[in-house]
Short mmCIF file of C-alpha atoms in Angstrom, two decimals:
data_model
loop_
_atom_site.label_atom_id
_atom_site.label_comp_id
_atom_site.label_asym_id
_atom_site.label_seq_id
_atom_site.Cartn_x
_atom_site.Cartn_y
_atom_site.Cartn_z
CA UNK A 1 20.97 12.74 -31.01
CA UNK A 2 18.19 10.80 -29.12
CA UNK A 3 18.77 8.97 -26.08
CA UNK A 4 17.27 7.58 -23.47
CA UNK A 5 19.14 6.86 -19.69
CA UNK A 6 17.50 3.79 -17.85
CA UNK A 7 18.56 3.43 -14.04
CA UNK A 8 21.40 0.68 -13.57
CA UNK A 9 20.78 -2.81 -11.89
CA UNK A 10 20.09 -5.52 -10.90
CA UNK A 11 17.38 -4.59 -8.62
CA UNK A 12 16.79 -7.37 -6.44
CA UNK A 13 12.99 -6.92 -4.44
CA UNK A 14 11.16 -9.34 -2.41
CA UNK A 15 7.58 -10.88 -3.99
CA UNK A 16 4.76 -8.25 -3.44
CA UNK A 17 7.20 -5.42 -2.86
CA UNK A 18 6.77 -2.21 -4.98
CA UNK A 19 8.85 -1.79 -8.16
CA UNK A 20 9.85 1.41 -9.96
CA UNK A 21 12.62 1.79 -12.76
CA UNK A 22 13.14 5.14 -13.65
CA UNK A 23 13.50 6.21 -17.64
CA UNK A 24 14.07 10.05 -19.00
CA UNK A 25 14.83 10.54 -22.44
CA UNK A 26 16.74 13.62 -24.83
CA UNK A 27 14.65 13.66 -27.85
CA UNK A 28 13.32 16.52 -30.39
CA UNK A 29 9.40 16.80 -31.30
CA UNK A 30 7.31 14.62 -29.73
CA UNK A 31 8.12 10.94 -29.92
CA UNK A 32 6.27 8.02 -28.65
CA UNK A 33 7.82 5.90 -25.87
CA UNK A 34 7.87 2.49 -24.62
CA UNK A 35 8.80 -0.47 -22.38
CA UNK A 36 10.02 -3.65 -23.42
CA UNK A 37 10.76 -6.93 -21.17
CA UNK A 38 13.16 -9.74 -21.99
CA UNK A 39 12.67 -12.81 -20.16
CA UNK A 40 15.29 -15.09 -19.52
CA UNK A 41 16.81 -16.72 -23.01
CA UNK A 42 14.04 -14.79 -24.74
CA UNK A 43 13.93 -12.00 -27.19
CA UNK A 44 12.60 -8.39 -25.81
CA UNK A 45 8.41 -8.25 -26.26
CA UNK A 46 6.29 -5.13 -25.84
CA UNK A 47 5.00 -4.49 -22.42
CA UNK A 48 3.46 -1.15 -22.32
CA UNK A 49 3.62 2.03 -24.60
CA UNK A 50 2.68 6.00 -24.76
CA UNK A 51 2.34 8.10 -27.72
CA UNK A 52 1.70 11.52 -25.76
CA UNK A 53 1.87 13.65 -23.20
CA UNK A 54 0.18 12.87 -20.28
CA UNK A 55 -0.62 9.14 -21.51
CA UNK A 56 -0.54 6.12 -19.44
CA UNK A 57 0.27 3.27 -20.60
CA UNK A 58 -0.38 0.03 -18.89
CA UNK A 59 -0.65 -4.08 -19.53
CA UNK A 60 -0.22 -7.03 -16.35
CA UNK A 61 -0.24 -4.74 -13.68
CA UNK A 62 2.58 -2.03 -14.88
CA UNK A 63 2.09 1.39 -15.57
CA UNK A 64 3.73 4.43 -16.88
CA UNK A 65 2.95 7.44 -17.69
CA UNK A 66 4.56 9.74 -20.08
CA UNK A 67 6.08 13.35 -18.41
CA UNK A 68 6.87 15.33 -21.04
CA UNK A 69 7.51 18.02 -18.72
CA UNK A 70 10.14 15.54 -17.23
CA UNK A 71 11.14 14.18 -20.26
CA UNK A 72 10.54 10.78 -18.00
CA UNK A 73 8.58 7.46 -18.63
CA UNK A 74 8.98 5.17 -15.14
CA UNK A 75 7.96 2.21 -15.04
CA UNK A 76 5.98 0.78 -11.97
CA UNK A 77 4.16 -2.25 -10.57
CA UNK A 78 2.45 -2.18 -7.39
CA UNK A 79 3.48 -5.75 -6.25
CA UNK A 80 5.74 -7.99 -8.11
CA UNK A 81 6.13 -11.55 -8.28
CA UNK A 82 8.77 -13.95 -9.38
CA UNK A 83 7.41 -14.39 -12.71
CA UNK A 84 8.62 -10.72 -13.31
CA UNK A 85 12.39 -11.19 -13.09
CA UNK A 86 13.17 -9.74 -16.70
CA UNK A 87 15.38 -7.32 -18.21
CA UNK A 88 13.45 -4.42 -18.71
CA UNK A 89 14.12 -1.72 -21.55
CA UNK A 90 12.55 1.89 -22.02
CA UNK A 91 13.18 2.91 -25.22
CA UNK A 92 11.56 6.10 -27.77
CA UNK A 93 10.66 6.27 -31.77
CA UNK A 94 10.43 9.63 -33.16
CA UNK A 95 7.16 10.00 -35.03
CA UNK A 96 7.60 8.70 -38.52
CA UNK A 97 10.14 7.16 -37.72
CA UNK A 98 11.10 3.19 -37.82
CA UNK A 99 14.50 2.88 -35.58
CA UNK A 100 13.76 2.63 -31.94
CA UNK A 101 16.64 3.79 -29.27
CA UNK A 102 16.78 1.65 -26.74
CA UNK A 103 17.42 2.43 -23.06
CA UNK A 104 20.74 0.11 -21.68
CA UNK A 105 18.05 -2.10 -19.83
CA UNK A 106 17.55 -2.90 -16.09
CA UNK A 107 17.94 -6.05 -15.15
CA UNK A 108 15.27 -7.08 -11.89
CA UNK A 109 15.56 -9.77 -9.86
CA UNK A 110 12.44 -10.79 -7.45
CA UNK A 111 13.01 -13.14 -4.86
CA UNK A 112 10.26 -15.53 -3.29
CA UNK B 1 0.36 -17.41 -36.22
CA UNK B 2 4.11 -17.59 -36.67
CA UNK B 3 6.39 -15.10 -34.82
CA UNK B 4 9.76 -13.99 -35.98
CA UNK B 5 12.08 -17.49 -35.95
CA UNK B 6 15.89 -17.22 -36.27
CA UNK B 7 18.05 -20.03 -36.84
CA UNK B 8 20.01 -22.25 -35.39
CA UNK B 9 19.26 -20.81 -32.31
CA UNK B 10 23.17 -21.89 -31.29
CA UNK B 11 26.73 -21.84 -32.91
CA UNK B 12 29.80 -22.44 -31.68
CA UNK B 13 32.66 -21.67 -33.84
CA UNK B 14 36.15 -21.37 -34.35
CA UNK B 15 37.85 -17.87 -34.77
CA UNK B 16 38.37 -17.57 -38.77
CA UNK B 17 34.98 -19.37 -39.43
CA UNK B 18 32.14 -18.09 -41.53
CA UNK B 19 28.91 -17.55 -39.64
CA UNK B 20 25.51 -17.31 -41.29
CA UNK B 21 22.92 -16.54 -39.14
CA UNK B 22 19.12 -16.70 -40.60
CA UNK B 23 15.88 -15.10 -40.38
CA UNK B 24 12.10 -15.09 -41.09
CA UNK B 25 10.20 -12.06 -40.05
CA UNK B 26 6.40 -12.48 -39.66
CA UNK B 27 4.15 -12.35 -42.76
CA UNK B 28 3.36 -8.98 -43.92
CA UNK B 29 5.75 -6.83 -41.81
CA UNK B 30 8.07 -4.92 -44.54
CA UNK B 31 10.71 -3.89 -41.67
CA UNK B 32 13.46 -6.29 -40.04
CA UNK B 33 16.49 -5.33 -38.00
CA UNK B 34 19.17 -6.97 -36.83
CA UNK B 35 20.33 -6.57 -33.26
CA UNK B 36 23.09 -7.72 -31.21
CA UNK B 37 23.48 -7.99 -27.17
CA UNK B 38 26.23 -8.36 -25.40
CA UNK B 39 26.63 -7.46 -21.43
CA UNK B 40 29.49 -4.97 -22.41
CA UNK B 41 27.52 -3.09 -24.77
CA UNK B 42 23.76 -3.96 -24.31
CA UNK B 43 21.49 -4.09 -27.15
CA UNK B 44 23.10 -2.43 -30.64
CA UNK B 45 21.05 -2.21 -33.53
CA UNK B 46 23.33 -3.19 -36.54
CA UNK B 47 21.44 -2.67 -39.50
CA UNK B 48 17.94 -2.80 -41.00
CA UNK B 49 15.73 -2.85 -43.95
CA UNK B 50 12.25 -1.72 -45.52
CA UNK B 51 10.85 -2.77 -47.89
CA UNK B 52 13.46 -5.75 -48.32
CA UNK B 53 16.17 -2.29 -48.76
CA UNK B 54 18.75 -1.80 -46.20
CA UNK B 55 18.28 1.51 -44.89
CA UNK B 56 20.46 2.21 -41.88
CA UNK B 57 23.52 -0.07 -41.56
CA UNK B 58 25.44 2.70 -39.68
CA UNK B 59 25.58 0.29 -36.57
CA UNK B 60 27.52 -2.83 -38.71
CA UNK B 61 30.62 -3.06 -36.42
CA UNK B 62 33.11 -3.69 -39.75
CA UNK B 63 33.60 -5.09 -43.29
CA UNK B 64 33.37 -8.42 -41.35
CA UNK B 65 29.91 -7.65 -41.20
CA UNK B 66 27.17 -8.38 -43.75
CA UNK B 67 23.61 -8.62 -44.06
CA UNK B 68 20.98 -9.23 -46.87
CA UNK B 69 17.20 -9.74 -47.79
CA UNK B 70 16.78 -11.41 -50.93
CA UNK B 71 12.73 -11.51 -50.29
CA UNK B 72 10.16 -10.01 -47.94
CA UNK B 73 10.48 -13.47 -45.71
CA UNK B 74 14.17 -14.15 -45.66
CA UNK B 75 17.25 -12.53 -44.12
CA UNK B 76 20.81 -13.40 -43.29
CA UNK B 77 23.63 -12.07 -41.13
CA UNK B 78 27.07 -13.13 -42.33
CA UNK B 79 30.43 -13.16 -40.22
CA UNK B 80 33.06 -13.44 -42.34
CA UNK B 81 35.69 -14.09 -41.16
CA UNK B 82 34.65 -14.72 -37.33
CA UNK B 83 36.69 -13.49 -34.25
CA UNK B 84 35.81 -14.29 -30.32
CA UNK B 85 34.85 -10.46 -29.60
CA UNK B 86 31.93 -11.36 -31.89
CA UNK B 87 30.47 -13.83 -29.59
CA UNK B 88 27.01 -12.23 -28.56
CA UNK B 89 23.18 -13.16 -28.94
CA UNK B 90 22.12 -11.67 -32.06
CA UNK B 91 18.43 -10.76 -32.62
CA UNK B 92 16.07 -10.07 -35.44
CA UNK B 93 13.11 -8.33 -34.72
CA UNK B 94 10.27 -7.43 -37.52
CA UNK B 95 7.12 -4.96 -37.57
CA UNK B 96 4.86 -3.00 -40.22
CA UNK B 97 6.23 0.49 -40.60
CA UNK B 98 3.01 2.49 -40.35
CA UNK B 99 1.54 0.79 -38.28
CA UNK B 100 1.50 0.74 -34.36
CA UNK B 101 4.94 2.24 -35.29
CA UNK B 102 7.89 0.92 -32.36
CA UNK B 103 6.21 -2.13 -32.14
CA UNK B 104 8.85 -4.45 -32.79
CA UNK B 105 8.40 -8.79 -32.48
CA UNK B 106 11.70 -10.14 -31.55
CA UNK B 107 12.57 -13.57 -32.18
CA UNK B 108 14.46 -15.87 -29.76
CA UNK B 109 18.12 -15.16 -30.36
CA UNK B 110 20.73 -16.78 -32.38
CA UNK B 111 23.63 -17.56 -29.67
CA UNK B 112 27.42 -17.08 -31.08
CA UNK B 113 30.18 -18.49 -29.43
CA UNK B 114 33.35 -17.87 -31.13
CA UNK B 115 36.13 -19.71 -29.56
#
């Protein structure tokens, strides 16, 4: 079945350092893939998303671009701030499909 | 506009209690879930519906478990009866099938204690 493998946290970074979380994914066809983030005591909200190859998708200063050669979908921010201690979950819908699979999140923790 | 609200947002309960947990997706989506997170086992999707119809409620843990939608703006998770391994933050999330498909709006969490 689909899946999709998140790296394991917390990943604890100091303000303005560089973040990456790494995502790769077992699907069939082509699906379309995404990042959510869950802030503290909130529910998970879309943060960025990629419906095909070679797409980037991007939104407050993350990017990622989907590797279909890879199967991959990392997510990176040149220089993080407190603000973006979150959970953060990669997850992939299969086209026509409704049920997302959801990534086991990674929890990052910026320090000031 | 209105995103997805869940009620009561806490509940603390004795084991052998019957929990009802509530939710209004936003206007005009015709797909909610359910989801539950707990550290052990992350975020599970239980069950969900289109259309007001459950279609998928492989991930409903047991009998214990049940869920409805009477109407396109209503939906409720019972616990019947509760144990403490069901303590967890449980989620319902809505979206349009069709439409910017995986885009799901979460609401805040309904937190279960089960003492």
């Amino acid at each position: 079945g689909d899946s999709v493998t998140q790296m394991e946290g917390p990943v604890t970074l100091s303000e303005e350092a560089f973040l990456t979380i790494n995502c790769t994914y077992t699907a069939t066809g082509y699906p379309s893939l995404f990042w959510y983030v869950q802030y503290p005591g909130e529910g998970l909200q879309l943060l960025l998303k990629a419906t095909k190859a070679d797409d980037k998708g991007s939104n407050k200063g993350f990017e990622a671009t989907y590797r279909k050669e890879t199967t991959s979908f990392h997510l990176e921010k040149g220089s993080v701030q407190v603000s973006d201690s979150a959970v953060y979950f990669c997850a992939l819908i299969k086209a026509a499909g409704n049920k997302l699979t959801f990534g086991g999140g990674t929890r990052v923790l910026v320090k000031p | 506009d209105a995103g997805v609200i869940q009620s009561p947002r806490h509940e603390v309960t004795e084991m052998g209690q019957e929990v009802t947990l509530r939710c209004k997706p936003i206007s005009g989506h015709n797909s909610l879930f359910w989801y539950r997170q707990t550290m052990m086992r992350g975020l599970e999707l239980l069950i969900y519906f289109n259309n007001n119809v459950p279609i998928d409620d492989s991930g409903m843990p047991e009998d214990r478990f049940s869920a409805k939608m009477p109407n396109a703006s209503f939906s409720t998770l019972k616990i019947q009866p509760s144990e403490p391994r069901d303590s967890a933050v449980y989620f319902c999330a809505s979206s349009y099938a069709g439409r910017n498909t995986g885009e799901l709006f979460f609401g805040e969490g309904s937190r279960l204690t089960v003492l």
